[in-house]
CSV table of C-alpha atoms and ligand atoms in Angstrom, one decimal:
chain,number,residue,atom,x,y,z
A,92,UNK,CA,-80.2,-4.2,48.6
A,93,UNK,CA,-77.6,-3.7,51.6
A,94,UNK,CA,-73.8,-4.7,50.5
A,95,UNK,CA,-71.4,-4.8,53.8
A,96,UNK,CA,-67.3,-5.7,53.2
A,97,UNK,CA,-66.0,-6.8,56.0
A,98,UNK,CA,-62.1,-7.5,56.8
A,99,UNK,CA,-60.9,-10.2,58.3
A,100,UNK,CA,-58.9,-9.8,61.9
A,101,UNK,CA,-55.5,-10.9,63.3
A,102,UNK,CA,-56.2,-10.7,67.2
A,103,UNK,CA,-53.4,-11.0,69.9
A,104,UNK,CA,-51.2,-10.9,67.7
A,105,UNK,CA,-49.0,-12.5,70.5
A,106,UNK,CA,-48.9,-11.5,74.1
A,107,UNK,CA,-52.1,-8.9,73.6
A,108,UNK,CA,-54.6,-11.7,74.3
A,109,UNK,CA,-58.3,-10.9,74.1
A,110,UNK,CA,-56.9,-7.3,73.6
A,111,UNK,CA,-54.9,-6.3,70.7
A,112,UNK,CA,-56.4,-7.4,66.7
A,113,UNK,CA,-55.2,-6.0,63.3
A,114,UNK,CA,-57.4,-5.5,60.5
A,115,UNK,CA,-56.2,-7.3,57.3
A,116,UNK,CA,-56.6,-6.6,53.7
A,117,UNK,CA,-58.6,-10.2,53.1
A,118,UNK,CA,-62.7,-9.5,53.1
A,119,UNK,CA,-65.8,-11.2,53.2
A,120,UNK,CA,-69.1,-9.5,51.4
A,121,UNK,CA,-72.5,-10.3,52.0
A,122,UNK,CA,-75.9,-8.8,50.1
A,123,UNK,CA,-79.1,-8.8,51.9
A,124,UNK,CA,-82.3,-7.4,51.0
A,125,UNK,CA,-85.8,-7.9,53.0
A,126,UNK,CA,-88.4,-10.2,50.4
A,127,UNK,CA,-92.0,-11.2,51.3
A,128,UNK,CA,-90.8,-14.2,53.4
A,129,UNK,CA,-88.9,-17.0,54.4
A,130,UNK,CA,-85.4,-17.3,54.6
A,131,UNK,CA,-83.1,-17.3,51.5
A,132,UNK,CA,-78.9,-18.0,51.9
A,133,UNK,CA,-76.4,-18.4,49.1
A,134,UNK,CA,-72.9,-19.0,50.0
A,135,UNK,CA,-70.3,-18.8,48.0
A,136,UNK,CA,-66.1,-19.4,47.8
A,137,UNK,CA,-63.9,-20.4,50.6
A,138,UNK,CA,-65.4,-23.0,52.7
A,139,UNK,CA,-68.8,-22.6,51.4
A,140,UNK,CA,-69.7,-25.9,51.8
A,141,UNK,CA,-69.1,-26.2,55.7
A,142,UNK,CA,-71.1,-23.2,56.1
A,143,UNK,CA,-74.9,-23.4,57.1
A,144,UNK,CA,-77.2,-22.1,55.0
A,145,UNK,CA,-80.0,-22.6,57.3
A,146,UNK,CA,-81.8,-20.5,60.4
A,147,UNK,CA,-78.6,-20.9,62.5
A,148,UNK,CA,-75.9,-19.1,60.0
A,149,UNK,CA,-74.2,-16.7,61.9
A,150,UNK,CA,-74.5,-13.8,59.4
A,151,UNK,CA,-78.1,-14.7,60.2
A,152,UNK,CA,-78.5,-15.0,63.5
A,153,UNK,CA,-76.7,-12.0,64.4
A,154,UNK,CA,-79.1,-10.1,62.0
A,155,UNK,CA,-81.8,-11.2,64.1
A,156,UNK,CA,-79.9,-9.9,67.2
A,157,UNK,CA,-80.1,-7.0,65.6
A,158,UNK,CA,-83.3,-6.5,64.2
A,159,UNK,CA,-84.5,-7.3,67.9
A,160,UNK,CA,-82.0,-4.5,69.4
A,161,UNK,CA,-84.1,-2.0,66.7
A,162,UNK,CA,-87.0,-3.4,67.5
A,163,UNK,CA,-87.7,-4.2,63.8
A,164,UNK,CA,-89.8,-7.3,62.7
A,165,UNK,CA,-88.8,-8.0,58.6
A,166,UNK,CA,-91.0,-10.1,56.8
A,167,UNK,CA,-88.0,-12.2,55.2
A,168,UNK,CA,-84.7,-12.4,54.5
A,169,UNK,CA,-82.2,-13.1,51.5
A,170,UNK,CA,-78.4,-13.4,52.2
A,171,UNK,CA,-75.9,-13.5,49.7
A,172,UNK,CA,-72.4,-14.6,50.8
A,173,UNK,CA,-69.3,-14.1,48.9
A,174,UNK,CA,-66.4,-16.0,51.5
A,175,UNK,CA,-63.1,-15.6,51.6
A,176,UNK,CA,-61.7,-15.6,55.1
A,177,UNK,CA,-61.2,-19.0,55.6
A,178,UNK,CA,-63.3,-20.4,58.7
A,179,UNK,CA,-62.2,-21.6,62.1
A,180,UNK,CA,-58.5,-20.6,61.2
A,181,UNK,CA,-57.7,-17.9,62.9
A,182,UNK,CA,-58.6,-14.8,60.8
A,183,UNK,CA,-61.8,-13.6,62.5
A,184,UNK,CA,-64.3,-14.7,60.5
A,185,UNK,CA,-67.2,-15.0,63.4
A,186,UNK,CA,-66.5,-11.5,63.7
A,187,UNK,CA,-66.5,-10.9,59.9
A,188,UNK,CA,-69.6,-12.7,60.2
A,189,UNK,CA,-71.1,-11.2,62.9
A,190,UNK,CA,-69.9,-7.3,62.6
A,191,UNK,CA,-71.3,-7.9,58.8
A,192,UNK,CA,-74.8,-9.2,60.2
A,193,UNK,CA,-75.0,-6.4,62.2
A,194,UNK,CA,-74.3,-3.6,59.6
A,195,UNK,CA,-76.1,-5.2,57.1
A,196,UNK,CA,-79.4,-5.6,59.3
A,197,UNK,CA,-78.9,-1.3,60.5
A,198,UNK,CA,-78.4,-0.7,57.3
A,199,UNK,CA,-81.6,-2.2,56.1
A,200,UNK,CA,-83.3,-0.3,59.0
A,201,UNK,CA,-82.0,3.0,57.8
A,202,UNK,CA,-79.1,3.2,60.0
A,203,UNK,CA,-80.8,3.6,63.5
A,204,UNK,CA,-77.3,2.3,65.5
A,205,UNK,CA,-74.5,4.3,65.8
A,206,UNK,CA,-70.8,2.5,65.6
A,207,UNK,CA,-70.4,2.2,69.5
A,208,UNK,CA,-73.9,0.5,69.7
A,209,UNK,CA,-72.8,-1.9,66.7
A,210,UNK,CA,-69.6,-2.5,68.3
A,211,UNK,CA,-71.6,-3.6,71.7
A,212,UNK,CA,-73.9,-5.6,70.1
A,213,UNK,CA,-71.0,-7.7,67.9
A,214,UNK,CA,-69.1,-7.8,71.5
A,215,UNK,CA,-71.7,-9.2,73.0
A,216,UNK,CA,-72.3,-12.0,70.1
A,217,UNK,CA,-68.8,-12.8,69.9
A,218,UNK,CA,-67.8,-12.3,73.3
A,219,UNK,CA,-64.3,-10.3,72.7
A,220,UNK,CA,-63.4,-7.4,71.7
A,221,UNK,CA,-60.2,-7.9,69.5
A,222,UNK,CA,-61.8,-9.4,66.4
A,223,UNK,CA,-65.0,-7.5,65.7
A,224,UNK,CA,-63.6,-4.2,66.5
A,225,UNK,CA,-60.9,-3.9,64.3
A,226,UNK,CA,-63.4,-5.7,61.4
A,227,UNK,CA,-65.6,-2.7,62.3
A,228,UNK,CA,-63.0,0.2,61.9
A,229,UNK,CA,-59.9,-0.9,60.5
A,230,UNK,CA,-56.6,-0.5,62.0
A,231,UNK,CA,-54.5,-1.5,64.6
A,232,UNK,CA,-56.9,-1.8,67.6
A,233,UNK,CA,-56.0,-1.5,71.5
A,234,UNK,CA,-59.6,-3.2,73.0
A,235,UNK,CA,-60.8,-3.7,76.4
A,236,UNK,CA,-64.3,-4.9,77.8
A,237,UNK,CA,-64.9,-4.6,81.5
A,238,UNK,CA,-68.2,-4.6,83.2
A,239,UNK,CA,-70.0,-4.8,79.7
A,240,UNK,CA,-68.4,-1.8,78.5
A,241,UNK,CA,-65.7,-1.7,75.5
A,242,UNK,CA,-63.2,1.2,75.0
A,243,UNK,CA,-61.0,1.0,72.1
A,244,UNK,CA,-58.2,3.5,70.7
A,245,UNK,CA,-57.4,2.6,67.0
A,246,UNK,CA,-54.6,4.1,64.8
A,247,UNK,CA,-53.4,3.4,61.1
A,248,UNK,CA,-51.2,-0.1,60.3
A,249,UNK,CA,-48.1,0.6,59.6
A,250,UNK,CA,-47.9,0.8,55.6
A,251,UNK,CA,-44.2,-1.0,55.5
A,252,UNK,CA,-46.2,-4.2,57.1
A,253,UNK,CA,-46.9,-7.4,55.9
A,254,UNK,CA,-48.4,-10.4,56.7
A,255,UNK,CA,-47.7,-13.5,55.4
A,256,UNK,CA,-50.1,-15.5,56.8
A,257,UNK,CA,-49.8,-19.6,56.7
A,258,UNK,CA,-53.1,-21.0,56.7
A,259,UNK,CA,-53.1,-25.0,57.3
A,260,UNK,CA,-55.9,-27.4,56.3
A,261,UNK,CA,-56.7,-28.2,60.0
A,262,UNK,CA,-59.7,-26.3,61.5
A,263,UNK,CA,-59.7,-25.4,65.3
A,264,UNK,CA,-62.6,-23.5,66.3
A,265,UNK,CA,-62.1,-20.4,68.7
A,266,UNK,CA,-63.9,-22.1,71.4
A,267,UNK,CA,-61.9,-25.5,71.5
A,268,UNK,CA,-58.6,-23.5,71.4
A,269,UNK,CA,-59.8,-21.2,74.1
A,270,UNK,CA,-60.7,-24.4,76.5
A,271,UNK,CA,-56.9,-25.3,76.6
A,272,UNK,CA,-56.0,-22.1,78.5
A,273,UNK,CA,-54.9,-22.6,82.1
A,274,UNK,CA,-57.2,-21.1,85.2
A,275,UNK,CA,-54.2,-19.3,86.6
A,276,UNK,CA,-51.1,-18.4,85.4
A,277,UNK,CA,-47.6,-17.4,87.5
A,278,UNK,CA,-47.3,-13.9,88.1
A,279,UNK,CA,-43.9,-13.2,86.5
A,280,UNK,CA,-46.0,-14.6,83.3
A,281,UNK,CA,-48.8,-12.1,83.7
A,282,UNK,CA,-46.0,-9.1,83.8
A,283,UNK,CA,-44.3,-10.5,81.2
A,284,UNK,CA,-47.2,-10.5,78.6
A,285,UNK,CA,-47.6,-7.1,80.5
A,286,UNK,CA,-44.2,-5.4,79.2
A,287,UNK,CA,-44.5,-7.3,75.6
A,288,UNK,CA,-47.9,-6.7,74.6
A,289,UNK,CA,-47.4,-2.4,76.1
A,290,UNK,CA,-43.9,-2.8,73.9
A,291,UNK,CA,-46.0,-4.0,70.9
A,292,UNK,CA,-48.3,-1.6,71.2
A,293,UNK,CA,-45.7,1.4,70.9
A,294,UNK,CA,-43.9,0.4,68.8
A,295,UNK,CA,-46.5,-0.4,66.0
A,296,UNK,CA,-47.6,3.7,67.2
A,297,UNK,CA,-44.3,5.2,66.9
A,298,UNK,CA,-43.2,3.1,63.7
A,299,UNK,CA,-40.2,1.4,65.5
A,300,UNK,CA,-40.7,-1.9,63.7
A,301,UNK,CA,-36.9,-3.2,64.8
A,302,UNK,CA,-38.8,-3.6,67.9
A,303,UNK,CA,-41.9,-5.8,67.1
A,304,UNK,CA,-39.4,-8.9,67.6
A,305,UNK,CA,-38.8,-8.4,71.0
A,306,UNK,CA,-41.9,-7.3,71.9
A,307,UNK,CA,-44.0,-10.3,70.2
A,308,UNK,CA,-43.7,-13.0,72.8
A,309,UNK,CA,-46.3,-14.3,74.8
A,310,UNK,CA,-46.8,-16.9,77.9
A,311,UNK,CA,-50.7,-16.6,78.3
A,312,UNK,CA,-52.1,-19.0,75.8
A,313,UNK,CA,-49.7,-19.8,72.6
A,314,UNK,CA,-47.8,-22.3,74.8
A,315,UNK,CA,-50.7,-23.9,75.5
A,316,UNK,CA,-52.1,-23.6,71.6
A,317,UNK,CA,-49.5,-24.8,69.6
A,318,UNK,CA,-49.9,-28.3,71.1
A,319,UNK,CA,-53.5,-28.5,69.6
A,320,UNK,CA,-51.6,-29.2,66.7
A,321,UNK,CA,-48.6,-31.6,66.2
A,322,UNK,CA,-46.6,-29.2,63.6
A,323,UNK,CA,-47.1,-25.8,65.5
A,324,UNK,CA,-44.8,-26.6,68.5
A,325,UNK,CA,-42.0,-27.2,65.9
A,326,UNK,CA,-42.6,-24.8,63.9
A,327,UNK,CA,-42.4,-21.9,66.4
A,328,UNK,CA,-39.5,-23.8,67.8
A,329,UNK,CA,-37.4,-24.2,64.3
A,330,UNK,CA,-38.4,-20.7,63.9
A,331,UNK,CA,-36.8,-19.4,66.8
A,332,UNK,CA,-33.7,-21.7,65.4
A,333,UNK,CA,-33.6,-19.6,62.3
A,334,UNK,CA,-34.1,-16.2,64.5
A,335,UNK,CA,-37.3,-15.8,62.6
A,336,UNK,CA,-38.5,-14.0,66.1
A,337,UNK,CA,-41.7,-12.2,64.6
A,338,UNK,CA,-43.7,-15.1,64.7
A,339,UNK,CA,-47.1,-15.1,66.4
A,340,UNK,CA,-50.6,-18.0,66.5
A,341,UNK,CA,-52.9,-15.6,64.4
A,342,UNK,CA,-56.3,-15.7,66.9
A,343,UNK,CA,-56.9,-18.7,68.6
A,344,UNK,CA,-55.3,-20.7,65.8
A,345,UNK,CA,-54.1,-22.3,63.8
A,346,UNK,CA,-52.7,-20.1,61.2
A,347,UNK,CA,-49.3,-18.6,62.1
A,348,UNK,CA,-48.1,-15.0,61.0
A,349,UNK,CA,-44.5,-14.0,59.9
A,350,UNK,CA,-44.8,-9.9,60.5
A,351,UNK,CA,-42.4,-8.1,58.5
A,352,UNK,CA,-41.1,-5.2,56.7
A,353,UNK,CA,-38.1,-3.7,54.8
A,354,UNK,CA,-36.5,-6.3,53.0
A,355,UNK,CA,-36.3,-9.7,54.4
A,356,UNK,CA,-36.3,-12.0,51.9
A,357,UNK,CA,-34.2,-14.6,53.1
A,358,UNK,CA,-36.3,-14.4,56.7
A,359,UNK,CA,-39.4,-14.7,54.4
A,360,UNK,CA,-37.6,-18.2,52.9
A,361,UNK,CA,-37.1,-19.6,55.7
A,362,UNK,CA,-40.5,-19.1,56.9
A,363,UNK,CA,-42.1,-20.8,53.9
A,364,UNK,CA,-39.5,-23.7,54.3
A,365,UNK,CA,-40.3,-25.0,57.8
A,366,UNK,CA,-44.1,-24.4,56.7
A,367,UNK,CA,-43.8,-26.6,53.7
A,368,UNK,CA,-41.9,-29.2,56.4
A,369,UNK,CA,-45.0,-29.5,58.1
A,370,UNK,CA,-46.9,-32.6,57.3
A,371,UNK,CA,-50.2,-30.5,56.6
A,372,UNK,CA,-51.4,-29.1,53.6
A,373,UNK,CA,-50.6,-25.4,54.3
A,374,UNK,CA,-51.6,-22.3,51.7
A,375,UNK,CA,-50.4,-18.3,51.8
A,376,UNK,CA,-51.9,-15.3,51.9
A,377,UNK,CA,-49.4,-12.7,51.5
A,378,UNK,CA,-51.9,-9.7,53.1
A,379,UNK,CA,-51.3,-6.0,54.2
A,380,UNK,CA,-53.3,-4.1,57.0
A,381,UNK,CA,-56.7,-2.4,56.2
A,382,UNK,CA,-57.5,1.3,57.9
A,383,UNK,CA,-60.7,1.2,56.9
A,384,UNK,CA,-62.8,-1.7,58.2
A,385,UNK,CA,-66.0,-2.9,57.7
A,386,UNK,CA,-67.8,-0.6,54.3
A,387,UNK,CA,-71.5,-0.4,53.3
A,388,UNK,CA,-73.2,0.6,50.2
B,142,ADP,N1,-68.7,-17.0,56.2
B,142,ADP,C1,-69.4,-17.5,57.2
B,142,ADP,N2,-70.7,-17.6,57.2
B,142,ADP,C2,-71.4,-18.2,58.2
B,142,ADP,N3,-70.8,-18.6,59.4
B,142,ADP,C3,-69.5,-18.5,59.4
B,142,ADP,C4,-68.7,-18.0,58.4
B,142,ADP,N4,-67.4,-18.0,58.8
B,142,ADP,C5,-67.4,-18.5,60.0
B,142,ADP,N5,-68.6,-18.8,60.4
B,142,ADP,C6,-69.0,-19.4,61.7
B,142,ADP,O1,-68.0,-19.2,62.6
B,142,ADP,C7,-67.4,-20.4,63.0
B,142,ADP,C8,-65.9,-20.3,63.1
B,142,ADP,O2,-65.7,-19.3,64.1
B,142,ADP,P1,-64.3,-19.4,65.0
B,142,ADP,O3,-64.3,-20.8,65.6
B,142,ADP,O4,-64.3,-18.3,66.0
B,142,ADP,O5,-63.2,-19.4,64.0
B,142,ADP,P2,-62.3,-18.1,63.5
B,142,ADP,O6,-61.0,-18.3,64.1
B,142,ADP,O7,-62.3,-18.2,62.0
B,142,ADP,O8,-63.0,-16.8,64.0
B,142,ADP,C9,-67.8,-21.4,62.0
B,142,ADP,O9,-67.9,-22.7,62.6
B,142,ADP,C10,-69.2,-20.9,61.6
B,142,ADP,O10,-70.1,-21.4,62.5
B,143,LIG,N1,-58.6,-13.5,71.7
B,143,LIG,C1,-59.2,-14.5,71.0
B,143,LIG,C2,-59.1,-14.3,69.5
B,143,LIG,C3,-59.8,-15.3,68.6
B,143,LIG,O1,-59.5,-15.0,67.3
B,143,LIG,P1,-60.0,-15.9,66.1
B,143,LIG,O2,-59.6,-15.2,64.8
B,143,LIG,O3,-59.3,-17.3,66.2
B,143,LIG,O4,-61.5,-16.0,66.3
B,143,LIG,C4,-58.6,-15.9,71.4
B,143,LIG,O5,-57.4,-15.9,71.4
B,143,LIG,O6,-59.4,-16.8,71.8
């Protein structure tokens, strides 16, 4: 028996689209062992029940993937699911799935990949770099894929952060949120996001967390996200009211992160007020950064 935990992902995290994710300390764990055959998946907790437990499951499926890149045939499969990274939120968990499917199936077949051939294969299932890399190793992850290549740098989260992560009820997959995003955008956009997400970058490095609020704005796709949902416009608007400025969509949506540290309480407050304004059912998860990604035993 194989048993991979797997954290889920805060990617973006603003103006660092498709290249900047945090690891959080929220985790999915799945068992597998090989059997004599057929196909055998139990899910259970969050979301279980919209979850396929079939051929097409995604833990499964990227298995397969893979077992082909091994070139390992197994005679059968059981997969046992313990969920609790809500799906379709926001909170990476296709690439909890899929960086778990991965490490689970080399671990059955004694380890053959190393990390950078795991990390290529869940790239290539998922298709960006800034979930499944930070679920594989933790941290705060700088990610770039060019020319079917990934290079990532990754350093420790900063342990004064936290997350307070509002989660609605509303689903929005990764793939619906990412066909809202313009073709082209102006260029003084592009340098914006530039100078922000380089800012963000630094400063979550060098520990100068006074600086996360000027550096976590973005112009490439959260103006265009938050109208995939009628409360997330005015909620990042009130926000800005209230000077809550560290703010940010988590992933493609639709939970939204309040980053902070030190004490904020009345920031924090406020934050939970214009959430529970929203007409949604909305629920917390009050998480901290992970700097050790994806285990196996
Ligand atoms: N625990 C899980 N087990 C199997 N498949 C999952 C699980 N969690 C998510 N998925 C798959 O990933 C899809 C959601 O992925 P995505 O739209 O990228 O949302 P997210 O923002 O959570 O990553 C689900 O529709 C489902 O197909
Ligand atoms: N860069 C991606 C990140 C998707 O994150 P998820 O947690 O919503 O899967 C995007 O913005 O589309």
């Amino acid at each position: 028996m194989i048993r991979v935990k797997v954290p889920a992902t805060t990617a973006n995290i603003g103006p660092g689209f498709d290249c900047l994710g945090i690891a959080l300390s929220l985790y999915n764990e799945i068992e597998v062992e090989e059997i004599d055959n057929g196909l055998i998946i139990d899910i259970e907790g969050r979301d279980e029940e919209k979850i396929e437990k079939n051929e097409n499951n995604l833990v499964y499926q990227s298995m397969l993937k893979t077992f082909q890149r091994i070139g390992y045939q197994p005679k059968g499969i059981k997969i046992k699911q313990y969920n609790r990274i809500p799906i379709a939120r926001g909170l990476g968990s296709s690439a909890a799935c899929i960086v778990g499917g991965v490490m689970a199936a080399n671990g059955l077949c004694g380890k053959p990949l190393s990390t950078e051939e795991m990390l290529e294969l869940a790239v290539e299932i998922e298709g960006h770099p800034d979930n499944v890399t930070p679920a594989l190793v933790g941290g705060v992850v700088v990610s770039c894929k060019d020319e079917g290549q990934t290079t990532y740098i990754r350093f420790d989260v900063h342990e004064a952060l936290k997350f307070i992560v509002a989660i609605p009820e509303v689903e929005l997959s990764t793939k619906a949120s990412r066909g809202v995003l313009p073709e082209t955008i102006a260029f003084q956009d592009a340098v914006m996001n530039v100078g922000k997400s380089s800012l963000l970058v630094a400063a979550l490095m060098s520990g100068e967390l006074e600086k996360l609020s000027f550096a976590l704005k973005d112009r490439l796709h959260q103006p265009y996200r938050i109208k995939l949902m009628d409360s997330l416009e005015n909620i990042f608007t009130r926000g800005e009211d209230l000077g809550l400025n560290q703010l940010f969509l988590s992933g493609a949506g639709p939970s939204i992160i309040y980053l902070t540290w030190g004490e904020e309480a009345e920031k924090e407050k406020k934050f939970y007020h214009i959430i529970k304004e929203a007409p949604e059912e909305w629920t917390f998860q009050v998480l901290a950064g992970d700097n050790k990604g994806t285990s196996i035993s």
